[in-house]
One Martini backbone bead per residue (centre of mass of N, CA, C, O) as a GRO file, in nm:
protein
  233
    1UNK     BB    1   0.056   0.063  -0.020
    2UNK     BB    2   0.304   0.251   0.038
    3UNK     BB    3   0.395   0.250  -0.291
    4UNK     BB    4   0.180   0.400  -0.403
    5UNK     BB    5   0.062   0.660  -0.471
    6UNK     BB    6  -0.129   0.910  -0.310
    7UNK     BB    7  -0.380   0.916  -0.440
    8UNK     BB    8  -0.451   0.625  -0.409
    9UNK     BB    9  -0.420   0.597  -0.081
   10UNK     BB   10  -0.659   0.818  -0.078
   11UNK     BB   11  -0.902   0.617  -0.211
   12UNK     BB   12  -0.829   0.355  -0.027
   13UNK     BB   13  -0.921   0.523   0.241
   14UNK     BB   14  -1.192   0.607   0.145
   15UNK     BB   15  -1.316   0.310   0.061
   16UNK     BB   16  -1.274   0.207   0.394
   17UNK     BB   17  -1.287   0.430   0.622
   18UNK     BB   18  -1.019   0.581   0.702
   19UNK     BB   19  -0.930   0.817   0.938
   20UNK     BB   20  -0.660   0.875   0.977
   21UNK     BB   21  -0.572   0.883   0.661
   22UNK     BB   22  -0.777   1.104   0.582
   23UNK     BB   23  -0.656   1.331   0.812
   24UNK     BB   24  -0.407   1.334   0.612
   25UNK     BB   25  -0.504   1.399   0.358
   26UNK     BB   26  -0.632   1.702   0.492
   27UNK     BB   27  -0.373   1.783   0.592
   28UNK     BB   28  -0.279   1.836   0.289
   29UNK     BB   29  -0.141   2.072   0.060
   30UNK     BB   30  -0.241   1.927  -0.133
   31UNK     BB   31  -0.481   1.907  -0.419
   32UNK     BB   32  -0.536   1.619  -0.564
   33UNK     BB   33  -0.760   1.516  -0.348
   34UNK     BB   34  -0.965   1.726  -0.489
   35UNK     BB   35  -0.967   1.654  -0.741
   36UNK     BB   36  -1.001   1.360  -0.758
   37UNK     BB   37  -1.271   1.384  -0.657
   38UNK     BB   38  -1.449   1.549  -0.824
   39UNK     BB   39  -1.394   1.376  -1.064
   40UNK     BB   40  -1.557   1.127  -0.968
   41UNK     BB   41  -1.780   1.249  -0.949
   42UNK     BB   42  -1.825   1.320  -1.207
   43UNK     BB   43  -1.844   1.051  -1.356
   44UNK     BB   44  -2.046   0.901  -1.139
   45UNK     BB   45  -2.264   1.087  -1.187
   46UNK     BB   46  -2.295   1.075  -1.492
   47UNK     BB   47  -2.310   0.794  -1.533
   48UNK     BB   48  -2.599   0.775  -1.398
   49UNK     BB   49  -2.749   1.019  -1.505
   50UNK     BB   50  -2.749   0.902  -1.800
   51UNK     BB   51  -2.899   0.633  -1.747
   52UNK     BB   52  -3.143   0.807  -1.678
   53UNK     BB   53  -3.215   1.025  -1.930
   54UNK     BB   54  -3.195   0.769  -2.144
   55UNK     BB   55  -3.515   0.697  -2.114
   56UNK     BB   56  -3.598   0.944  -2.313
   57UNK     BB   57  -3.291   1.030  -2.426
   58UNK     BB   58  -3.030   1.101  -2.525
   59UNK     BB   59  -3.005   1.442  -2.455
   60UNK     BB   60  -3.105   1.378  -2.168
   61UNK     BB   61  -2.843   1.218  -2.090
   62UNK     BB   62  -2.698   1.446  -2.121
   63UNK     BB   63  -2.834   1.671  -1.944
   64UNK     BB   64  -2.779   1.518  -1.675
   65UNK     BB   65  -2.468   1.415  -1.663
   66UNK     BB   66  -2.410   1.712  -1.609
   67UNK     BB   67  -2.619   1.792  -1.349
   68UNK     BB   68  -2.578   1.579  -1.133
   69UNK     BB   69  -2.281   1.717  -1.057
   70UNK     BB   70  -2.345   2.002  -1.016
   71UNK     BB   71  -2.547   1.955  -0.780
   72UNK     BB   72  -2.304   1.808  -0.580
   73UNK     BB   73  -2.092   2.120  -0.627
   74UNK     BB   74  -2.268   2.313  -0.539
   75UNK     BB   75  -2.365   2.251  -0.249
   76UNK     BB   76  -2.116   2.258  -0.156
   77UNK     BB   77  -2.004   2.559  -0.227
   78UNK     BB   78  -2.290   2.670  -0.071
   79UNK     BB   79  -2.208   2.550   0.224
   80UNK     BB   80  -1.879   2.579   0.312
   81UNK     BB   81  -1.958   2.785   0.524
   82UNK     BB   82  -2.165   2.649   0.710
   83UNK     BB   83  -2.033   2.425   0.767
   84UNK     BB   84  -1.744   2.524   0.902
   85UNK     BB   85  -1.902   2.699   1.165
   86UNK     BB   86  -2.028   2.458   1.257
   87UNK     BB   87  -1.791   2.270   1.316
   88UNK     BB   88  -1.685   2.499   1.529
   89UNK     BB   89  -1.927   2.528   1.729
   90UNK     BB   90  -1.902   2.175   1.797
   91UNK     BB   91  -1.615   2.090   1.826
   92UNK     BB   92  -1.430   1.940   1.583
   93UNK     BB   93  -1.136   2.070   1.476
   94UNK     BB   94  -1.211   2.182   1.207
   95UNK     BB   95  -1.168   2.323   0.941
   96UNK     BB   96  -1.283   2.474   0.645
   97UNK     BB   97  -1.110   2.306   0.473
   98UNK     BB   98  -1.172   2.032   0.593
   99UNK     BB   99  -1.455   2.010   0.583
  100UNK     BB  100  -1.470   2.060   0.259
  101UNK     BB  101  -1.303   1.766   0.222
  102UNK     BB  102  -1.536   1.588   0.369
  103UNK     BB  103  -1.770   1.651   0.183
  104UNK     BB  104  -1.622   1.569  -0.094
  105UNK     BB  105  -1.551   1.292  -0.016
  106UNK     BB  106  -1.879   1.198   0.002
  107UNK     BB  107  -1.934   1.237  -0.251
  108UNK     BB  108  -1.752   1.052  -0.378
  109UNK     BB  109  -1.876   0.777  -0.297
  110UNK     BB  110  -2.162   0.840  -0.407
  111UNK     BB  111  -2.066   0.816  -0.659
  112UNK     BB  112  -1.933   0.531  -0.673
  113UNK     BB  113  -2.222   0.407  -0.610
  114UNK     BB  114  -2.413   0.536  -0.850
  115UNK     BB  115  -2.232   0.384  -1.062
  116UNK     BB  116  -2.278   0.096  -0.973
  117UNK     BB  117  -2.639   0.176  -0.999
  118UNK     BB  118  -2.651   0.185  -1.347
  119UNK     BB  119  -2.735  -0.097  -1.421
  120UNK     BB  120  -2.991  -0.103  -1.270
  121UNK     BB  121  -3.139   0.154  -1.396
  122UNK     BB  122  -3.135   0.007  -1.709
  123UNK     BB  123  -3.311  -0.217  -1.633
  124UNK     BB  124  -3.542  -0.015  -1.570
  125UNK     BB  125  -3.568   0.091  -1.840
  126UNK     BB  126  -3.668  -0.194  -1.979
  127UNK     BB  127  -3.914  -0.208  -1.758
  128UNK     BB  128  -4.030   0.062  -1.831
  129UNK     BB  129  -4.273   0.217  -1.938
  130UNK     BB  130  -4.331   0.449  -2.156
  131UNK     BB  131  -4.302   0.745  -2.203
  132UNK     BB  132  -4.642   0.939  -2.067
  133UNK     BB  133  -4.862   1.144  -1.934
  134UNK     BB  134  -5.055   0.889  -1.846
  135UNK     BB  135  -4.830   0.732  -1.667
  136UNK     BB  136  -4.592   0.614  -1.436
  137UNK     BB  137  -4.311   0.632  -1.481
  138UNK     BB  138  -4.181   0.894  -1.414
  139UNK     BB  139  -4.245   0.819  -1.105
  140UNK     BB  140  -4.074   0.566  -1.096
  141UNK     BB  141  -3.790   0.746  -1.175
  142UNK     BB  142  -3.769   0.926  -0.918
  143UNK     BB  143  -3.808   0.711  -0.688
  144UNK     BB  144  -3.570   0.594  -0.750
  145UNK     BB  145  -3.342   0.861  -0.761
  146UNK     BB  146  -3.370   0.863  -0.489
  147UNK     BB  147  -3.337   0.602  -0.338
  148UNK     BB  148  -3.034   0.596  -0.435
  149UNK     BB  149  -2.912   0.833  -0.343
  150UNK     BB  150  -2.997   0.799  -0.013
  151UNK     BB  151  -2.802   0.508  -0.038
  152UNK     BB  152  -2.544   0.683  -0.073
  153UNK     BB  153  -2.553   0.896   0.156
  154UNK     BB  154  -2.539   0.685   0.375
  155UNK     BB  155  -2.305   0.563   0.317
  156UNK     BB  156  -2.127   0.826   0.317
  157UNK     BB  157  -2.184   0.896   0.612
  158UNK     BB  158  -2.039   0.679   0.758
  159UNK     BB  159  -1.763   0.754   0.678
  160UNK     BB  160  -1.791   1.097   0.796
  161UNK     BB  161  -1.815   0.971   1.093
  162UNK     BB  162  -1.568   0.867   1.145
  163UNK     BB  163  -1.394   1.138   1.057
  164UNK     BB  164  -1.538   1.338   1.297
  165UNK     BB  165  -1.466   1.164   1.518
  166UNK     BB  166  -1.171   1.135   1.514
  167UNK     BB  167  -1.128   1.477   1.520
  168UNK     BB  168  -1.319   1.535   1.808
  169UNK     BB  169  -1.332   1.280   2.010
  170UNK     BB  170  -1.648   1.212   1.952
  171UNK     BB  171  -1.978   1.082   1.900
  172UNK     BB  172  -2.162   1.317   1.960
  173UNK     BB  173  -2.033   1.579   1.814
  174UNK     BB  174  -2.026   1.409   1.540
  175UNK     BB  175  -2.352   1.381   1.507
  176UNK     BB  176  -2.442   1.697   1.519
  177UNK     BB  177  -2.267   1.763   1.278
  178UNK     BB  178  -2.406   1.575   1.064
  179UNK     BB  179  -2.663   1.644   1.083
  180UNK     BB  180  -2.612   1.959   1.011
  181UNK     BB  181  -2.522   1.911   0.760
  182UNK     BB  182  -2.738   1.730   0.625
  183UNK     BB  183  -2.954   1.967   0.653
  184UNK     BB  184  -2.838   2.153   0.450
  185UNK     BB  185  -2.780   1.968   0.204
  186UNK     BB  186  -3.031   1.935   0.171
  187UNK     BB  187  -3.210   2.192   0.100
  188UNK     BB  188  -2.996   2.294  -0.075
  189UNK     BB  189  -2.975   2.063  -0.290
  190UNK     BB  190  -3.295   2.017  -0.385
  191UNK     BB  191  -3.331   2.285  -0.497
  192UNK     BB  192  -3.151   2.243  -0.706
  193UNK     BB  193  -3.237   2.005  -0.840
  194UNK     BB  194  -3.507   2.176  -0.913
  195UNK     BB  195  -3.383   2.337  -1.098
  196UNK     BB  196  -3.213   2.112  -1.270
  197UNK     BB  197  -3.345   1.868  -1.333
  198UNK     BB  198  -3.198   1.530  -1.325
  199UNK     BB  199  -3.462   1.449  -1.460
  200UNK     BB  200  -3.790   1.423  -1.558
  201UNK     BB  201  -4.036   1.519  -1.696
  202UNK     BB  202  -4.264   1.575  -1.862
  203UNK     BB  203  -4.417   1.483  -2.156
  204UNK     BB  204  -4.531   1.749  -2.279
  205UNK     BB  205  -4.243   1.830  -2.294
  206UNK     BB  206  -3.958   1.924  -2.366
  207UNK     BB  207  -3.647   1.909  -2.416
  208UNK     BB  208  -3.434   2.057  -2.162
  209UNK     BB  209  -3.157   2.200  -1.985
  210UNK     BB  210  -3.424   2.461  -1.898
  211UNK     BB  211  -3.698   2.588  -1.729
  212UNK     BB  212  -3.854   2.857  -1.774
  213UNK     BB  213  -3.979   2.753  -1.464
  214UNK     BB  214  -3.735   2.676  -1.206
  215UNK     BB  215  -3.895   2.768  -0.959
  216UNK     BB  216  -4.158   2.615  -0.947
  217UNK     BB  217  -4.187   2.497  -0.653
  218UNK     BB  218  -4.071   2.188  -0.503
  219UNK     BB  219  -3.924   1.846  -0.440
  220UNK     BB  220  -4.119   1.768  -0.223
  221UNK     BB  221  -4.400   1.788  -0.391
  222UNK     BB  222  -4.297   1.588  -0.638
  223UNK     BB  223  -4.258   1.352  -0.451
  224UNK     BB  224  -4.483   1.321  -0.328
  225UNK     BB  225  -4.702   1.288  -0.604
  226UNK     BB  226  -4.553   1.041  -0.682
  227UNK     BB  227  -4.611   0.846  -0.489
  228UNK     BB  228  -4.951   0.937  -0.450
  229UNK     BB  229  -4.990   0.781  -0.723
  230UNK     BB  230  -4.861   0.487  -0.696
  231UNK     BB  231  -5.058   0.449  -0.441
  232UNK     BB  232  -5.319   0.532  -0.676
  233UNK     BB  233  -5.299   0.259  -0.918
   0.00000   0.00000   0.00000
């Protein structure tokens, strides 16, 4: 292990969740690790978008591809200083640079977990119906791309709260921390969502990579609306 080149130790330390590692890697001057990460989401995240968009058309494919990454580093880069000024409230011992390279961390293996469930979202794009607007597909691959992206958030924040308590010597204050964090990211992640749709529109419109009336409604409202139809099916 110790002969990798260090971004790849750095990767290894990531996909395993070793604190200590992690710690270090994040304490290191190098840009290499935030580089790394970023790209990894690009990537993780766009494969994952394709797969998505894909079930409607090639081009709605390419138009997700780019917004699924988008919307995971502006969210990033929107909470950056409120998560950071978190963290030092909470006496995690963590800087605004720290919090920021842990965020993006997490966000990186969401995307490798992603990326991996890119041929499962394939299957499904198989075997569900025809796009229709009276049909209930769109709601199908919704409540899918939630429940994905959930799934990997999940995963990725067990590995964030390990290197939180570690660096803050505390299950408490690492927990408040991490619940803190994920309430921002939800909040501001969801309207980001909700402005760049990377999912699924109506079939009633164009396909196109920003709507008209992008503020309209909000992320909530739209996945309630798909639960209770499918379960009104």
């Amino acid at each position: 292990m110790n002969r990798l080149p260090p971004l790849q130790r750095g990767f290894r330390a990531l996909l395993r969740g070793e604190p200590q590692a992690l710690f270090d890697w994040m304490d290191s001057r190098s840009t290499q690790g935030l580089v790394g990460c970023v790209m990894v989401i690009i990537a993780g995240c766009g494969l994952f978008g394709a797969a998505v968009g894909l079930w409607r058309s090639p081009l709605q494919a390419g138009y997700v591809a780019v917004k699924m990454p988008l919307v995971i580093l502006l969210t990033a880069v929107g909470n950056a200083a409120l998560n950071g000024m978190l963290a030092q409230l909470l006496g995690t011992g963590l800087s605004f640079r720290q919090t920021s390279l842990a965020i993006i961390m997490s966000f990186a293996v969401a995307a490798v977990i992603l990326a991996s469930l890119s041929p499962l979202v394939l299957f499904l794009l198989v075997n569900t119906p025809p796009f229709s607007s009276s049909g209930h597909g769109g709601d199908v691959m919704l409540v899918a791309l939630v429940t994905a992206i959930a799934f990997a958030g999940v995963v990725a924040n067990v590995r964030l709260l390990r290197l939180i308590e570690h660096a803050s010597r505390g299950r408490a204050v690492a927990l408040q921390t991490l619940f803190a964090w994920l309430a921002g990211n939800l909040l501001l992640g969801s309207q980001i969502a909700w402005v760049l749709r990377p999912y699924m529109g109506p079939a009633d419109l164009p396909v196109e990579f920003l709507r008209a009336e992008p503020w309209r409604g909000n992320f909530f409202e739209g996945l309630a609306n798909s639960v209770l139809r499918l379960l009104n099916m």
